[in-house]
XYZ file of C-alpha atoms in Angstrom:
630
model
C 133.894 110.316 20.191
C 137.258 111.028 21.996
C 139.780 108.392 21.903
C 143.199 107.885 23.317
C 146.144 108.426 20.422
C 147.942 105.734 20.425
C 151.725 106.030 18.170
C 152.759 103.906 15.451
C 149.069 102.740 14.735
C 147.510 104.510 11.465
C 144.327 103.077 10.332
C 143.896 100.741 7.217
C 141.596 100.132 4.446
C 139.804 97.360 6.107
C 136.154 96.423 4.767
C 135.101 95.382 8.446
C 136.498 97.577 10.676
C 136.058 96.966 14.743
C 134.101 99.695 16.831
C 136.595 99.465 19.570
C 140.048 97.613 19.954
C 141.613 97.586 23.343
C 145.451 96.870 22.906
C 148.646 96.308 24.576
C 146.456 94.421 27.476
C 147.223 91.655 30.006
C 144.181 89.900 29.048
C 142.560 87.612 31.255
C 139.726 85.449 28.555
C 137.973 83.327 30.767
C 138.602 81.143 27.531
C 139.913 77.687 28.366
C 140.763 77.640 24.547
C 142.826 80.908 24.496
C 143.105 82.056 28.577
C 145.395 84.995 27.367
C 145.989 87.908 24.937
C 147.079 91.191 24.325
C 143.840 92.834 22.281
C 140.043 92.634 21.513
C 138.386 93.553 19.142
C 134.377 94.407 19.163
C 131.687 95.261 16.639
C 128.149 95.628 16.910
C 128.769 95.209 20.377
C 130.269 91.989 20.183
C 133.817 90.555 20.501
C 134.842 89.924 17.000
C 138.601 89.110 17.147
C 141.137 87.964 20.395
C 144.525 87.602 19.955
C 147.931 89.738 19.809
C 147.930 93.246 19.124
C 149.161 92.323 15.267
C 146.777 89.976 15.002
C 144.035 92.632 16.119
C 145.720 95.323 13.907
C 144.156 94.658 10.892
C 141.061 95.596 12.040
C 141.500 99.077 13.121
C 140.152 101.002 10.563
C 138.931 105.336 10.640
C 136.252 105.016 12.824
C 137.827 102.445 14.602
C 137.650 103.621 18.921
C 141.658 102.439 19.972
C 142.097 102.229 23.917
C 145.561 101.612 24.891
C 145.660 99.479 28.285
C 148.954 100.829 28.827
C 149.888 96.904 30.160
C 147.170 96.603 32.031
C 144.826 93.924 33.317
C 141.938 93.377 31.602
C 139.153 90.875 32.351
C 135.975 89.556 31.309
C 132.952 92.047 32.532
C 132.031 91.329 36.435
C 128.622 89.507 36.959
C 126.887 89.875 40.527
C 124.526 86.674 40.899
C 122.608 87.993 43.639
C 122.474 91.839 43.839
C 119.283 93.798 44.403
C 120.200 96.230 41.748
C 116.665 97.729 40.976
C 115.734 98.321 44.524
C 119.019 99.767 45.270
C 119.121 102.226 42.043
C 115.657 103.501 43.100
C 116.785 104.860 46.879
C 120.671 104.965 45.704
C 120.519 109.105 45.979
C 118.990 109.178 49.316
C 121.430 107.059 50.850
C 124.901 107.953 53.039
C 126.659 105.176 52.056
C 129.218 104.080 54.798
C 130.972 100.750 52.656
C 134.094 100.911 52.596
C 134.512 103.906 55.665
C 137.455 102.397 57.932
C 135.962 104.461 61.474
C 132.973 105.087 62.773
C 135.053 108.767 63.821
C 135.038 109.404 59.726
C 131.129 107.968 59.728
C 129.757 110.231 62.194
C 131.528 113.002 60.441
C 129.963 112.166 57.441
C 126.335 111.974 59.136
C 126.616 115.458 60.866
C 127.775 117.168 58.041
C 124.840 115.517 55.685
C 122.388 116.089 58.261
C 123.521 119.821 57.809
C 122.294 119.991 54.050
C 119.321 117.875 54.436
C 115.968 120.146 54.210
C 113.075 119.585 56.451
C 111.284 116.818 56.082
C 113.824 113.864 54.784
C 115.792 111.325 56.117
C 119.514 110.512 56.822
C 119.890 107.131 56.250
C 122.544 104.503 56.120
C 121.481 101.667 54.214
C 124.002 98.930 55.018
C 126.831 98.010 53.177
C 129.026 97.842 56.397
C 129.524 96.356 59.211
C 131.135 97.557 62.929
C 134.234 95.302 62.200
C 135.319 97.575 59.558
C 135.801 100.255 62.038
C 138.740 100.694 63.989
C 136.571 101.479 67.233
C 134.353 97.713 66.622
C 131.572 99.139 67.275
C 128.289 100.493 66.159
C 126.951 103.945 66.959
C 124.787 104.589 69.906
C 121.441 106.270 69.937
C 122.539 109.009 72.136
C 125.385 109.949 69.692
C 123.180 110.188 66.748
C 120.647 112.715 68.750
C 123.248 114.905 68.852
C 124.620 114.854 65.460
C 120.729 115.499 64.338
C 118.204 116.735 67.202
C 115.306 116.966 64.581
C 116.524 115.430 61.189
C 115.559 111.792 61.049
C 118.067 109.429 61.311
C 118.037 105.588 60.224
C 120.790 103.361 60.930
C 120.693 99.390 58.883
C 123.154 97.177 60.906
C 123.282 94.364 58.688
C 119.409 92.369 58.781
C 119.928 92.148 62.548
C 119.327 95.423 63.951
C 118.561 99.526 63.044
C 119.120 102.078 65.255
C 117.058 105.246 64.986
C 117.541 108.940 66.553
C 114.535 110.037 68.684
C 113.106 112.190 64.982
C 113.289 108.819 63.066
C 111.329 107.330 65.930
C 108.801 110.063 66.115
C 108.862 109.796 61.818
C 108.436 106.206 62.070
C 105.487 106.155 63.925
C 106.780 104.099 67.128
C 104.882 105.369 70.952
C 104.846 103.105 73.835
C 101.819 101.389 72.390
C 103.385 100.578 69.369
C 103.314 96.200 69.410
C 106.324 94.532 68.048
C 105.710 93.109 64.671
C 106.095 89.424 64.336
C 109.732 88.355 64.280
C 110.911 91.853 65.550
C 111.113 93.692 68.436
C 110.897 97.741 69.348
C 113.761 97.901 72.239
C 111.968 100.024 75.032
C 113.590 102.180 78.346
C 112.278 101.409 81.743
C 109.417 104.217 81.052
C 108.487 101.955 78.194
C 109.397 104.239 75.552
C 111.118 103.079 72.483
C 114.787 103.893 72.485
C 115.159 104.197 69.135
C 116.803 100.424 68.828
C 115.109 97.804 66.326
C 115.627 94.268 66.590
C 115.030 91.593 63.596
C 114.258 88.679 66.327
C 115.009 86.971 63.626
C 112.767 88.247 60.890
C 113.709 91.520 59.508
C 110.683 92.506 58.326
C 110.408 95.381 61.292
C 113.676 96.564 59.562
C 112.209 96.965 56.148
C 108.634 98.284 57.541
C 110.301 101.238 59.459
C 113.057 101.979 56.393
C 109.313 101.942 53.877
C 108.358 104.874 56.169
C 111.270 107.221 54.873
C 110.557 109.732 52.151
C 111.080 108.353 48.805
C 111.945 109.765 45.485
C 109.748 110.928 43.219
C 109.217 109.484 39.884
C 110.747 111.366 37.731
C 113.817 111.214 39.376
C 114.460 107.501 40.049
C 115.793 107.075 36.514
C 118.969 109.434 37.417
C 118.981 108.069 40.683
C 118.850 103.890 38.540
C 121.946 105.440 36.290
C 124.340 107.034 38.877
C 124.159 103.772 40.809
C 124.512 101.438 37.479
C 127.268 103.494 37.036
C 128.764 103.141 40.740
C 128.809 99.371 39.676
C 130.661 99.994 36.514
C 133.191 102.011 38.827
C 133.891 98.135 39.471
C 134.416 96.629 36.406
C 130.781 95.183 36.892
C 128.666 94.839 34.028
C 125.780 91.883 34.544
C 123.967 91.434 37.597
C 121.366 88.953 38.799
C 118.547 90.548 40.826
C 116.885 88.723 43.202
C 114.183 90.907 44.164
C 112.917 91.108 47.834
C 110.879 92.322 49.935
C 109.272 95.701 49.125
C 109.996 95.276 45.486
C 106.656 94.739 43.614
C 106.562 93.174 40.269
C 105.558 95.220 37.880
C 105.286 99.008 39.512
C 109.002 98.945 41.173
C 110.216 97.527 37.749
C 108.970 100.540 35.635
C 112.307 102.484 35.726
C 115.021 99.858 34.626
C 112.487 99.113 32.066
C 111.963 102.443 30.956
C 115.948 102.459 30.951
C 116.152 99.888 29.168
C 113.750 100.580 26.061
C 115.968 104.215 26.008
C 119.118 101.865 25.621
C 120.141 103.501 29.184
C 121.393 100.603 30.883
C 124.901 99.974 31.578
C 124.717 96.811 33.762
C 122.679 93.486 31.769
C 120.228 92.586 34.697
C 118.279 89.437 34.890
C 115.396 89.642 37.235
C 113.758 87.467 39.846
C 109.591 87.953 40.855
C 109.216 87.836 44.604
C 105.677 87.596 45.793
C 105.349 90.160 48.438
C 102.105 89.616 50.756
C 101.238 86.319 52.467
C 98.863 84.072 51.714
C 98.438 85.404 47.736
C 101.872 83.596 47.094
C 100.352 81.089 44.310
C 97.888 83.823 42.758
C 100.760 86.020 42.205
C 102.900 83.303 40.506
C 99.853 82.828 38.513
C 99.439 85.930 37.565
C 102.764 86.324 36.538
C 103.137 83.469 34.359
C 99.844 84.632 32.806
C 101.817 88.468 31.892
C 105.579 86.995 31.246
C 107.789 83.809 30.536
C 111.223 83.543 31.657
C 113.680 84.658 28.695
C 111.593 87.437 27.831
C 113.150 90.469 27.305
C 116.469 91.240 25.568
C 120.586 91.107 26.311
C 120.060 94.409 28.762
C 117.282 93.439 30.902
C 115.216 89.928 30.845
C 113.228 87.796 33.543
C 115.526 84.799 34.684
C 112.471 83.287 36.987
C 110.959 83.215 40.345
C 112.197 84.017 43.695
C 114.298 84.419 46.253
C 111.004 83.590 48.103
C 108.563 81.948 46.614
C 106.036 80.735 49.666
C 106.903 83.364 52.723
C 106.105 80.400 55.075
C 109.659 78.620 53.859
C 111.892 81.306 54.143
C 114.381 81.322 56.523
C 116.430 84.478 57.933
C 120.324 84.928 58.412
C 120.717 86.639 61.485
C 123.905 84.839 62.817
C 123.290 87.178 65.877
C 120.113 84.907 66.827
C 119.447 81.558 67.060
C 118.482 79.289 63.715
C 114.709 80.245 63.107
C 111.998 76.750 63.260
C 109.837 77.148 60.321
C 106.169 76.200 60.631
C 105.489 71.994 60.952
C 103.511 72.408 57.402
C 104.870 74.748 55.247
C 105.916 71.886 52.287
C 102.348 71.832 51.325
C 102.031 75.416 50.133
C 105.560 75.407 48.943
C 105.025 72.298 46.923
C 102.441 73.928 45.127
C 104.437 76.924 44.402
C 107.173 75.176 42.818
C 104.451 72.502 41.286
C 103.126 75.651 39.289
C 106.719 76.665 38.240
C 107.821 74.174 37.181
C 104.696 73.049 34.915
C 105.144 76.367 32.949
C 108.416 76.244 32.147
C 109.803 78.815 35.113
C 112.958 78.897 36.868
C 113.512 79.702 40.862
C 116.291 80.943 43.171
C 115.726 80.177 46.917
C 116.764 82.519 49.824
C 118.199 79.052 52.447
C 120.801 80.025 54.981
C 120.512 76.440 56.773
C 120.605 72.929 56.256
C 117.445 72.392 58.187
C 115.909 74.257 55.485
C 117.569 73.304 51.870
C 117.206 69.276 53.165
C 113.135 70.381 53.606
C 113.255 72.163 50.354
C 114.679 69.281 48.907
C 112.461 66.658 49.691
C 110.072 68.454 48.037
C 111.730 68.798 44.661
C 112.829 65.227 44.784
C 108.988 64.305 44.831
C 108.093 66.350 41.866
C 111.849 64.924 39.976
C 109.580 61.689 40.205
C 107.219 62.895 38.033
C 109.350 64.427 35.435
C 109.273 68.071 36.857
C 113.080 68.595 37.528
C 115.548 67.719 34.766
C 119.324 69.134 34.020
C 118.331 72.561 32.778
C 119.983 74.576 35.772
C 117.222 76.825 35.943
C 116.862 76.748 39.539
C 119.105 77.572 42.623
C 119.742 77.782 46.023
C 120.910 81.335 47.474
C 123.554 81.638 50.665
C 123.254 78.288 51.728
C 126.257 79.176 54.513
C 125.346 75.673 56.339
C 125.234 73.351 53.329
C 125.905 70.055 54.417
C 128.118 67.376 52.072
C 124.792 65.407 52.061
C 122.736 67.936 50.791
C 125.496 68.860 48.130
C 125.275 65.398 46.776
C 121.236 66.235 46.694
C 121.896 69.015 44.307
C 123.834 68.245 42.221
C 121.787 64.794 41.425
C 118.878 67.845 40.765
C 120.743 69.153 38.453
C 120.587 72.316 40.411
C 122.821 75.453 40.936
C 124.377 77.717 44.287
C 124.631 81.458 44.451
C 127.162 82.470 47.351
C 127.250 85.626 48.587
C 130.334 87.394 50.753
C 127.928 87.704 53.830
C 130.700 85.981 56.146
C 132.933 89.038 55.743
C 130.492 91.153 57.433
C 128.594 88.685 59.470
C 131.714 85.848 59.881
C 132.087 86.932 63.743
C 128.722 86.877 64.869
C 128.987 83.575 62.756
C 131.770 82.254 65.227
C 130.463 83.275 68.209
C 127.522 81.324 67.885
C 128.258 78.079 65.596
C 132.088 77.889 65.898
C 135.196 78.264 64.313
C 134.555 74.664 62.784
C 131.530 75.446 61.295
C 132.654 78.695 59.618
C 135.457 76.641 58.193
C 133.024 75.700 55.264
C 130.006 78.248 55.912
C 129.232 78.545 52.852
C 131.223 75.181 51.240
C 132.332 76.206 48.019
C 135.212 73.767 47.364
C 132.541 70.952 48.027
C 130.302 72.463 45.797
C 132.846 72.868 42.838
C 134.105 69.705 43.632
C 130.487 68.237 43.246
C 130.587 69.577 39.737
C 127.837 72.029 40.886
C 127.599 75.134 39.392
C 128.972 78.090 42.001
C 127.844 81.898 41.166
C 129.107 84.502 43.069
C 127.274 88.087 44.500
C 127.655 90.288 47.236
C 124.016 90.592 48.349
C 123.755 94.521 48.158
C 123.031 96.655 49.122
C 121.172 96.116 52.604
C 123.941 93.638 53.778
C 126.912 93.507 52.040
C 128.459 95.991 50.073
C 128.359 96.428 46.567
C 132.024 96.278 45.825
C 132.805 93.069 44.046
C 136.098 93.041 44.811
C 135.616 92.881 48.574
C 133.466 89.577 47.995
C 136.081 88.199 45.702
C 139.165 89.127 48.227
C 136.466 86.905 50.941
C 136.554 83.748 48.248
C 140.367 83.789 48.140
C 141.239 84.403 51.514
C 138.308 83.577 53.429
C 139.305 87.018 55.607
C 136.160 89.173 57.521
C 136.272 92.850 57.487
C 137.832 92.648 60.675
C 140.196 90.577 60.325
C 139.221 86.781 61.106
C 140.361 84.355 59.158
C 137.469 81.867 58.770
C 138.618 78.431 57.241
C 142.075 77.333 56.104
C 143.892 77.355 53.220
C 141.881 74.340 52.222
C 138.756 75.666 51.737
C 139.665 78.552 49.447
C 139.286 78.790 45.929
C 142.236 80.093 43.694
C 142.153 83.492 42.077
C 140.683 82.523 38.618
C 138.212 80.040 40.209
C 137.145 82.865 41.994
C 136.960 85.437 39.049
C 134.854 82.867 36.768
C 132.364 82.331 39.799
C 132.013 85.646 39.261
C 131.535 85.581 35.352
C 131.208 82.554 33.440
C 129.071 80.883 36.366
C 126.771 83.556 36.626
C 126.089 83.791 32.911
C 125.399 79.415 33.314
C 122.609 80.556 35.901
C 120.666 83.050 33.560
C 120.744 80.809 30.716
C 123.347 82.488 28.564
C 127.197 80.742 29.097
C 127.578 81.197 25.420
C 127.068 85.203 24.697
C 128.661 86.084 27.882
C 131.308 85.810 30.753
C 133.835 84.704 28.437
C 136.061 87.513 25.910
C 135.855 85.204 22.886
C 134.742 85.986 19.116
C 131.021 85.798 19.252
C 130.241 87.032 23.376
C 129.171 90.457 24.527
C 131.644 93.201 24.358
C 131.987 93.126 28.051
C 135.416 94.075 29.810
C 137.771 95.967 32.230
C 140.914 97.456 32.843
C 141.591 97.120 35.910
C 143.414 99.799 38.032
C 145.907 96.621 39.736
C 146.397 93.086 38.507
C 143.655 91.135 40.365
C 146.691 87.973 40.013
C 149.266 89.938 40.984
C 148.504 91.886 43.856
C 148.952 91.055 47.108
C 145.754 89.531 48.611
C 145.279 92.481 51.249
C 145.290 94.492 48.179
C 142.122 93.068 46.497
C 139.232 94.576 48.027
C 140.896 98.053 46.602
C 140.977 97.145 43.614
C 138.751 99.421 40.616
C 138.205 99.407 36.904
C 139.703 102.098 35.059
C 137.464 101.850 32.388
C 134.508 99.434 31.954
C 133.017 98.666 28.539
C 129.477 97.118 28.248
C 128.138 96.334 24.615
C 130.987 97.782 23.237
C 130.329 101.724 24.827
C 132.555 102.944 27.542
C 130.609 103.378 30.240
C 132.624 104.220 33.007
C 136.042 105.877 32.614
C 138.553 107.169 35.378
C 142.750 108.307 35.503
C 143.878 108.500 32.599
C 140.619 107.800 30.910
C 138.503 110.022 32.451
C 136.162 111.538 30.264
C 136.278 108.801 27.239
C 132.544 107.367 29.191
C 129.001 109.039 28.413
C 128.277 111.439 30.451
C 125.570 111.588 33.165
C 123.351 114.575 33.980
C 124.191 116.042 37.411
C 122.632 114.052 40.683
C 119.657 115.492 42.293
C 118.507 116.717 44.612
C 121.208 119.235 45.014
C 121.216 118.033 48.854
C 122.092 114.048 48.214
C 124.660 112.229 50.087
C 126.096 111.174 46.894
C 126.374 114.532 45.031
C 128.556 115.505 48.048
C 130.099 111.995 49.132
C 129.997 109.873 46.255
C 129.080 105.797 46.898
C 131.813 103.529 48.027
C 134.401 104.676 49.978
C 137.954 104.231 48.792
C 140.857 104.078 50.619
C 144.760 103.346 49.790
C 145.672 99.911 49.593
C 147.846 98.386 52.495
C 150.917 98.024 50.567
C 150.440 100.979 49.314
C 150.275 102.982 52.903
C 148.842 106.222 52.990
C 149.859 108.639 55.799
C 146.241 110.508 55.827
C 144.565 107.491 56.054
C 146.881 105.473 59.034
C 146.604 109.609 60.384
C 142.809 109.394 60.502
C 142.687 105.836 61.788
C 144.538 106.801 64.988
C 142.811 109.779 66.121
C 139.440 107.302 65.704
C 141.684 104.489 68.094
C 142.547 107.597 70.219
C 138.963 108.872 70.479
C 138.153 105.498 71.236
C 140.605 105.118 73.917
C 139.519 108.255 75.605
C 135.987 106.901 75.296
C 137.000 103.461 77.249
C 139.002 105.797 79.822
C 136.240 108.252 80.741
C 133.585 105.067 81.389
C 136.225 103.304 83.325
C 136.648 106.795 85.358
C 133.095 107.134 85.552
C 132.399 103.597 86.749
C 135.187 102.884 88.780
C 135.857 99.682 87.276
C 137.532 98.393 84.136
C 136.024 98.343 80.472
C 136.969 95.940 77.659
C 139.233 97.624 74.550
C 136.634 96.102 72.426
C 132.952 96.033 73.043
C 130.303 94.316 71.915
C 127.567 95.533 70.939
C 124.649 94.467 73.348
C 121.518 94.512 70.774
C 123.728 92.046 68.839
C 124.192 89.429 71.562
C 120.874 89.940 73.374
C 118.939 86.925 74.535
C 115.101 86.181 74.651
């Protein structure tokens, strides 16, 4: 293996040699006992030694792998506790990824030029991972627009779980006429001829979303493995190297789960996922959970790849929907008695859960159930079961968990979502939407996601710039400075916490003798930067189970190396997944170039309807399918 030469080091006669040492680092343990250091050493895959580089010296030895940090940052691995990583390695080739694009101008460019390469036959899609904040135009594309970047190549646009919008091929691919019905929950927006338009509204549910995105072409099988590693190794890009998945919808248990697990028995894994079961059809709920528990326990597995439980649904009758662009969805009068006997069965063989609750109305339901079965014995202090999002948590309901003895996953949804969030509950309500420092404060245990990849972006580093400065995409500050956590709050939410909620706080999250030989350098000091700065923040190199498994700058091409990405034609062979741009304090005349010709093109755009209509037309517009009433 290559390694970087590093002067004045020359190997000893050690008996035990390390596998790797990483030296001369700014290092960030996550170790109460020892918070910081300059090396680590790791064996075997484990950290065997933390301290000063002389103290680490010793244990460089022939074969010993020496990375220089160069001064650097370096940090326990990143742990996403709610990600849908399987589902999103399995489509992660198809998709034009727009996270991260700062104008809808550079977007659209992007979609005309894929649309170009794309044979007959597939789809263009944009899978979420932004929102129309982001942009400098705030605003969403409009049908018209994307039937002339692609007259006859489907097109399929996710806004968020509230809306899709669809050229007039996707629509004619998907299936919709003007006899089409609209699915429960959803709604096909039609023109006064009672054609569909090619808008899709999740009125709330969003199941019209995922039904018409299950119609697109999908990879075949033997090429969802490549498709599983390029996007584990988008997330390493971020210094992320455990995630959480929570399943959803359109993810079966065990057919969609074939291809991490083939991964994983070829030791192909670069991201440690724990997985959720999410029973997919209504009204089989409890015989799937039973067949589940009769094929797997929770535990099973190994370090790379294990089943952590049940969820995010469990009974589809008590789910409730986070469309912050509609009003709070009523769930049915009776839904506790099937639920009850979901988490009944759980709970009497040993399983875990994680909960998809956006409201109050819903986790104070949920939790009168679970407070029934605590009576007879069925809920103790083992933290094996958790709320997800839980954005209107209320102090009452806080004190209700944490007497449990149950756990929160919060996800960065409010930096995509935190304006329609205003509009409709208030600035006072987003204040603590979700409430973290209550939580913490509570003594509850807080992991931290993203969501991704149908919401939120991937990018950690956006959701942890959102937990320390409580800032949308656009802009909006959401709550004061009271109700945001401090920078290494933040990053052990995002580390320790989620290794508490998977069962294993004491092999991982931490860089101390005996854990996982997890880590980053980072590319800028995540406690130094400005706060602006955060959400551009990448690893330089990532190391999971002591292997470098992502490697960029002055590293590039110390990681293992990935065959090509196929098909020839994917967005990402030609686009890559996130996109990066230059930190604000760091300026960038191409980029603040390219952001006002998009304000200009706006601009222009606002002028000709103003001409056109003879009277005057806001700077900013809202988009109408996201304020709609019924």
């Amino acid at each position: 293996m290559a390694t970087m030469p590093v002067r004045g080091i020359t190997p000893g006669k050690t008996s035990s040699p390390a596998d790797v040492v990483v030296r001369n680092a700014k290092v960030h343990t996550g170790d109460p006992a020892r918070p910081a250091a300059s090396a680590v050493a790791i064996t075997d895959g484990v950290i065997t030694a933390v301290g000063h580089d002389a103290e680490i010296l010793p244990l460089v030895g022939v074969g010993t792998r020496v990375i220089d940090a160069q001064g650097r940052r370096v940090i326990p691995g990143l742990n996403d506790s709610h990600l849908h990583v399987i589902r999103g390695g399995l489509n992660y080739v198809l998709e034009l990824r727009w996270d991260g694009v700062p104008s809808l101008k550079i977007g659209l460019d992007m979609l005309r030029e894929q649309v170009a390469r794309t044979p007959r036959g597939q789809w263009v899609r944009v899978v979420g991972g932004f929102t129309k904040e982001q942009f400098v135009e705030k605003r969403l594309p409009t049908v018209r627009e994307l039937n002339a970047a692609a007259p006859e190549t489907p097109v399929f646009i996710l806004n968020l779980y509230q809306s899709a919008i669809l050229n007039r091929a996707a629509v004619k691919a998907a299936g919709f006429t003007k006899d089409t019905p609209n699915p429960p929950g959803g709604q096909i927006v039609r023109g006064r001829d009672g054609e569909p338009t090619g808008m899709l509204l999740a009125a709330p549910g969003a199941l019209i979303l995922y039904s018409t995105l299950a119609a697109a072409p999908t990879l075949p099988e033997d090429e969802k493995a490549a498709s599983t590693r390029h996007y584990l190794r988008e997330l390493n890009r971020f210094g992320l190297t455990s995630a959480i998945d929570a399943a959803g919808g359109f993810q079966n248990f065990p057919d969609n789960y074939g291809t991490v697990m083939e991964l994983a028995e070829k030791k192909e894994l670069t991201v440690r996922i724990a997985y959720h079961l999410f029973p997919q059809v209504g009204g089989q709920e409890i015989d799937d959970l039973k067949r589940w528990i009769g094929m797997i326990r929770p535990g099973e597995g190994d370090a790379f790849l294990r089943l952590n439980g049940a969820g995010e649904n469990l009974t589809w009758s008590a789910a409730d929907f986070e469309n912050f662009a509609e009003p709070r969805p009523e769930l049915g009068a009776g839904y506790e008695a099937e639920f009850e006997a979901a988490v009944r069965l759980l709970r009497e063989n040993g399983w875990g859960f994680r909960l998809h609750a956006t409201y109050d109305e819903t986790i104070q339901r949920d939790l009168a159930v679970f407070e029934r079965l605590a009576a007879e014995g069925l809920f103790g202090s083992d933290a094996s079961w958790l709320f997800d999002h839980a954005e209107t948590m209320s102090p009452e309901s806080i004190e209700r968990v944490a007497a449990l003895g149950g756990s929160v996953s919060v996800q960065n949804r409010m930096s995509f979502q935190g304006e329609a969030f205003v509009s409709r509950y208030g600035t006072h309500a987003a204040e603590t939407a979700p409430p973290v420092r209550g939580l913490l404060a509570r003594g509850v245990t807080v992991g931290a996601g993203t969501d991704a990849t149908r919401v939120s972006s991937y990018n950690p580093w956006v959701a942890l710039h959102w937990l320390v400065t409580r800032k949308t995409l656009g802009g909006t500050t959401l709550s004061s400075l009271a109700n945001v956590v401090d920078r290494e709050t933040a990053l052990e939410m995002y580390t320790h916490a989620g290794a508490r909620l998977t069962g294993e706080a004491d092999v991982k999250g931490i860089l101390r003798e005996g854990y996982y030989g997890d880590l980053s350098i980072l590319s800028d000091d995540f406690f130094a930067v400005d706060a602006e700065d955060i959400p551009h923040i990448e690893s330089l190199l990532t190391v999971v189970d002591g292997r470098v498994v992502y490697a960029a700058g002055e590293y590039e091409g110390l990681d293992e190396q990935l065959p090509a990405v196929t098909p020839e034609w994917s967005p990402v062979a030609h686009f890559g997944g996130y996109h990066a741009t230059s930190a604000p304090s760091k300026g960038g005349a191409a980029q603040a170039r390219l952001i006002a010709e998009a304000a200009a093109d706006s601009e222009l755009q606002r002028q000709w309807r103003e001409a056109r209509t003879g009277s005057p037309v806001p700077v900013i517009e809202a988009s109408a399918f996201e304020t709609h009433a019924h």
